[in-house]
Short mmCIF file of C-alpha atoms and ligand atoms in Angstrom, two decimals:
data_model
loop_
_atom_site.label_atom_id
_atom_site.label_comp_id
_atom_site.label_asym_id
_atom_site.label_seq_id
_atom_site.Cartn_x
_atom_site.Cartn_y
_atom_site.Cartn_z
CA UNK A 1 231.85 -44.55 -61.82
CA UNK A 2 232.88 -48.06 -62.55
CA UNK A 3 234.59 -49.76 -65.77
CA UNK A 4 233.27 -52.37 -67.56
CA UNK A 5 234.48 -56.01 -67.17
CA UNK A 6 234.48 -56.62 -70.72
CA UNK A 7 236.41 -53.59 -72.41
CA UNK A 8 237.51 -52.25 -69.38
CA UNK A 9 235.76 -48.53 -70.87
CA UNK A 10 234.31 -46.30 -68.10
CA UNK A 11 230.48 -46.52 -67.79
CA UNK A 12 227.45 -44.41 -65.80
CA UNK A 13 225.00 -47.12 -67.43
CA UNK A 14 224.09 -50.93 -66.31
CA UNK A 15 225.00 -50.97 -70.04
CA UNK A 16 228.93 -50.33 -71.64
CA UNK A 17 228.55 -47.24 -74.15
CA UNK A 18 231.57 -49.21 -76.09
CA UNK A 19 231.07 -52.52 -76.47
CA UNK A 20 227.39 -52.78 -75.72
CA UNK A 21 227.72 -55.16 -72.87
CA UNK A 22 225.41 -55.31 -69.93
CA UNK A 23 226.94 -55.39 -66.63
CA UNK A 24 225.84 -59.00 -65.91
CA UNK A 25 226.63 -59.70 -70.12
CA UNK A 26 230.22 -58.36 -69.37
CA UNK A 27 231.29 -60.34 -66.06
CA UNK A 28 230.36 -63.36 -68.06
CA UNK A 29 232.61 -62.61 -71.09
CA UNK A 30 235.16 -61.85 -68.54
CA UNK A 31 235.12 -64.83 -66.88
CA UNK A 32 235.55 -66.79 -69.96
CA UNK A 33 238.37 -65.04 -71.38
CA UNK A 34 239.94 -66.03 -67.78
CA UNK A 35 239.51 -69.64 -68.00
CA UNK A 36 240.59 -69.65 -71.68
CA UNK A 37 243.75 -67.40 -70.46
CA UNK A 38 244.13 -69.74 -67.52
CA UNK A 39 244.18 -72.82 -70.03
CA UNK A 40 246.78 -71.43 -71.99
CA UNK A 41 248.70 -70.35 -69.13
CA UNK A 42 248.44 -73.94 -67.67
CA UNK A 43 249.27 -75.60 -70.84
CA UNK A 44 253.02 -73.86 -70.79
CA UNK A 45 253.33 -74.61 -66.69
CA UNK A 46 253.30 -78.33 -67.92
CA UNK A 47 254.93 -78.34 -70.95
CA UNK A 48 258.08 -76.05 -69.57
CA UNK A 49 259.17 -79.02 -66.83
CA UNK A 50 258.35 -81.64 -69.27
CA UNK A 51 260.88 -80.31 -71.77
CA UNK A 52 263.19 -78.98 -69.38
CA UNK A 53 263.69 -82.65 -69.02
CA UNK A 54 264.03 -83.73 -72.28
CA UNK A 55 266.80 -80.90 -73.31
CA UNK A 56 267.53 -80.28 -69.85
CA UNK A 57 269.81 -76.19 -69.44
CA UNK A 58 272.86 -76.74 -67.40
CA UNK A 59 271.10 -74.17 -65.10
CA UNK A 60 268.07 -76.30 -64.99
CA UNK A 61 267.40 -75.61 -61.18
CA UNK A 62 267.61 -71.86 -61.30
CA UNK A 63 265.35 -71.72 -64.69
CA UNK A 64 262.61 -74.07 -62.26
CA UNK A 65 262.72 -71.53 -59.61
CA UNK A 66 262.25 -68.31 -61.84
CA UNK A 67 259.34 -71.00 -63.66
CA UNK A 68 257.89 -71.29 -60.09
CA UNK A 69 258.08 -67.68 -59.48
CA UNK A 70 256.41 -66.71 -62.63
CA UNK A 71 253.92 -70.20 -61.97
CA UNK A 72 252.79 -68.89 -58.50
CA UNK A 73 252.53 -65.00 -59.94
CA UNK A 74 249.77 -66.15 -62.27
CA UNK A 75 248.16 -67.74 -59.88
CA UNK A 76 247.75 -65.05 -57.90
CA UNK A 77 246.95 -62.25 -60.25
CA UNK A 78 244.33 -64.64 -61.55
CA UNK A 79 242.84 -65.39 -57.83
CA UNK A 80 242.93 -61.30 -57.11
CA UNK A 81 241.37 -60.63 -60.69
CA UNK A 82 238.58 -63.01 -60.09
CA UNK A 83 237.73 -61.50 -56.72
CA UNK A 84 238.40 -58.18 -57.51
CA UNK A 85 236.07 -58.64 -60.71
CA UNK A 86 233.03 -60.14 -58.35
CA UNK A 87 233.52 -57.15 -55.87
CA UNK A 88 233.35 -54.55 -58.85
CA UNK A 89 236.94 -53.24 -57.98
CA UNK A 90 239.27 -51.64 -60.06
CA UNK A 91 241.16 -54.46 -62.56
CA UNK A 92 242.67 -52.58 -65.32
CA UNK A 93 246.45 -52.66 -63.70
CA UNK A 94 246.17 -56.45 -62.64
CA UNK A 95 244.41 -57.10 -65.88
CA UNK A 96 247.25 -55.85 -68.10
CA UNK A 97 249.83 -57.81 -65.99
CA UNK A 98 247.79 -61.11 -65.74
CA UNK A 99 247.80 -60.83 -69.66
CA UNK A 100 251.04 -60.39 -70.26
CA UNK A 101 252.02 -63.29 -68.25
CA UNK A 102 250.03 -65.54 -70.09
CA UNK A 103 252.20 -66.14 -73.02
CA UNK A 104 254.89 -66.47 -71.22
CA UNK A 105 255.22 -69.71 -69.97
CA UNK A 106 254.54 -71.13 -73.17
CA UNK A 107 257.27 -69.28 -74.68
CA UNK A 108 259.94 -70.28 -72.66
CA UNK A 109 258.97 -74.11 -73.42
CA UNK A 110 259.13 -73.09 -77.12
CA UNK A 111 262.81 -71.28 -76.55
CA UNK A 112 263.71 -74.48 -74.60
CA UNK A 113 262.56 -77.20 -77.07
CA UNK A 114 264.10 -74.90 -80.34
CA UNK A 115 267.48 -74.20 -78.54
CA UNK A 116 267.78 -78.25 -77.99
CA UNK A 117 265.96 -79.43 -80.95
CA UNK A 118 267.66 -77.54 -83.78
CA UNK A 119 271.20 -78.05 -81.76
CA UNK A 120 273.70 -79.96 -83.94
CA UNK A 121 274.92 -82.82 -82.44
CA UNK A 122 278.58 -82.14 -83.99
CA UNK A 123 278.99 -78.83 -81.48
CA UNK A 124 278.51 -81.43 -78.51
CA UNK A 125 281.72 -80.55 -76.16
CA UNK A 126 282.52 -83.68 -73.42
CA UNK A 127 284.19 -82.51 -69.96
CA UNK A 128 286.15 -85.07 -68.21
CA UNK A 129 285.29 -84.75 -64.44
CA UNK A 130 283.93 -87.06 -61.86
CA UNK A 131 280.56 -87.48 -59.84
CA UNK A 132 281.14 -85.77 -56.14
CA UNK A 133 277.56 -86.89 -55.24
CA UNK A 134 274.16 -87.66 -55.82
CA UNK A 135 270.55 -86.09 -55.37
CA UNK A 136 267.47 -87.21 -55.55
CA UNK A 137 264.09 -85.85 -54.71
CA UNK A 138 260.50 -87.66 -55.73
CA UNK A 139 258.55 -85.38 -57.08
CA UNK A 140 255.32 -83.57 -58.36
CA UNK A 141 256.17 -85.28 -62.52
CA UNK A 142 258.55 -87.43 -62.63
CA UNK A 143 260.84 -86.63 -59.87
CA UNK A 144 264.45 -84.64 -59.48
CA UNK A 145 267.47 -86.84 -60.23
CA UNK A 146 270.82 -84.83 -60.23
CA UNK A 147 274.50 -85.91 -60.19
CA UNK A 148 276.70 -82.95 -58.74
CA UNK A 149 279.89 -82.58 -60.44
CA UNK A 150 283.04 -80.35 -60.03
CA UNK A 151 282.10 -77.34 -62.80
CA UNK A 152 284.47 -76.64 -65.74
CA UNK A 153 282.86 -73.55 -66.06
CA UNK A 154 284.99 -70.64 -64.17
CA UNK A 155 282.18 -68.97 -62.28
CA UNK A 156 281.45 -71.92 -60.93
CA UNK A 157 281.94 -74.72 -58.24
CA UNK A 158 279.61 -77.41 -58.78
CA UNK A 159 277.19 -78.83 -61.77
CA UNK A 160 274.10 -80.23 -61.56
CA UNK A 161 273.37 -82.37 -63.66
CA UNK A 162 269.33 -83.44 -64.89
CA UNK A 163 270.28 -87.21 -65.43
CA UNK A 164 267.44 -89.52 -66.13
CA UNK A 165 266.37 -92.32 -63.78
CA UNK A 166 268.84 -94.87 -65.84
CA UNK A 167 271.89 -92.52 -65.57
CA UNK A 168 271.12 -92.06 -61.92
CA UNK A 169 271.28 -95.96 -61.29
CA UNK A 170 274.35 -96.17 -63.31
CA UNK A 171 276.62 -93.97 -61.46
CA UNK A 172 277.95 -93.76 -57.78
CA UNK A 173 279.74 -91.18 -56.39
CA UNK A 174 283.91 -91.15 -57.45
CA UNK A 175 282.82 -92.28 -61.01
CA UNK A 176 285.08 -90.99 -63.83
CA UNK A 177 282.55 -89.53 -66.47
CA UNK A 178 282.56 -87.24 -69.42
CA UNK A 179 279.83 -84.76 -69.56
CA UNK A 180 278.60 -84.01 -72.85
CA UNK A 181 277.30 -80.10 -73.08
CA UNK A 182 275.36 -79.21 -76.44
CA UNK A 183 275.94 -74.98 -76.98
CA UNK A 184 272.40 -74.75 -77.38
CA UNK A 185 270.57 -73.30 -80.61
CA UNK A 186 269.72 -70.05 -78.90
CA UNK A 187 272.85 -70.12 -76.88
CA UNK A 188 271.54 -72.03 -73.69
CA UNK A 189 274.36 -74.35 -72.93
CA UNK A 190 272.00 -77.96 -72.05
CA UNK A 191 273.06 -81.35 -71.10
CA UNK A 192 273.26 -83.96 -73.66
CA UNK A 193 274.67 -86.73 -71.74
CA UNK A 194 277.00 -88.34 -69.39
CA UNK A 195 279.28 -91.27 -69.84
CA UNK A 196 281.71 -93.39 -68.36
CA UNK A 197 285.85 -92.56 -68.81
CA UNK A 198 287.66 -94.96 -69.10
CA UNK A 199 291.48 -94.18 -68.63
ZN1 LIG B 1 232.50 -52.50 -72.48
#
């Protein structure tokens, strides 16, 4: 017994008794849909760093890593599906994960981009603390720039701030600065700027 790549219906025949599909008619269809899901899934692995930068979270670096996890995890269920797929294996299991991954990059940009964008400046709090050190890393888009302050918040011991290139230039470690933290529209606390204190 095998299942058909299309509909994933159990079939006896070279052709599906559901969807009408030929064997050879089906692994085509199937491959399609998984470059069009791949594109889509793509699309939101770009987007999510590239706005991540523009209304950077305060927790920017541990939102990246569970991005990466999720980034990697598509890869792989879409490697294993593809192989699995030529080998006539079982898919339905991976298939039903890989799909509900897809969206979800893409989502998460959206969540990021709507939390900053429909912020109101007005509910931006400043936090008067200094820059313990600096961090930089070139990297795969446009590179990691972070300024490591003491945190305000109580869980904490240390912020990390996303700075841009400028910001990075402009401040040296012992610098008096007050950090500007927007609440977030969908309650992610981001990083709307830094600037100098003068006393
Ligand atoms: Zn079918």
């Amino acid at each position: 017994m095998t299942r058909c790549l299309d509909c994933g219906s159990e079939r006896n025949t070279d052709q599906c008794p559901v969807c009408g599909l030929t064997s050879a008619a089906a692994e085509l269809v199937f491959r399609r849909r998984l470059i069009r899901q791949m594109a889509v899934f793509l699309a939101g692995s770009l987007l999510f760093p590239y706005i991540s930068q523009i209304y950077p979270p305060l927790d920017i670096d541990a939102m990246l890593v569970f991005f990466g996890l999720i980034f990697f995890l598509g890869l792989v269920l879409a490697i294993l599906l593809e192989s699995r797929a030529r080998a006539r294996k079982e898919i339905e299991i991976l298939r039903h994960l890989f799909t509900g991954l897809i969206p979800i990059p893409l989502i998460l940009s959206a969540a990021l981009f709507l939390n900053g964008k429909l912020d109101s400046p007005s509910k931006v709090m400043y936090h008067p603390t200094a820059v313990v050190s600096r961090y930089q890393m070139k990297g795969v888009i446009r590179g990691t720039r972070r300024l490591l302050v003491p945190s305000w918040r109580p869980d904490r011991r240390l912020e990390r701030l996303a700075v841009d290139p400028d910001d990075f230039d402009r401040f040296h470690d012992g610098d008096k600065i007050n950090v500007g933290v927007a609440p977030g529209a969908l309650g992610i606390p981001w990083f709307y700027g830094v600037y100098r204190r003068s006393e």
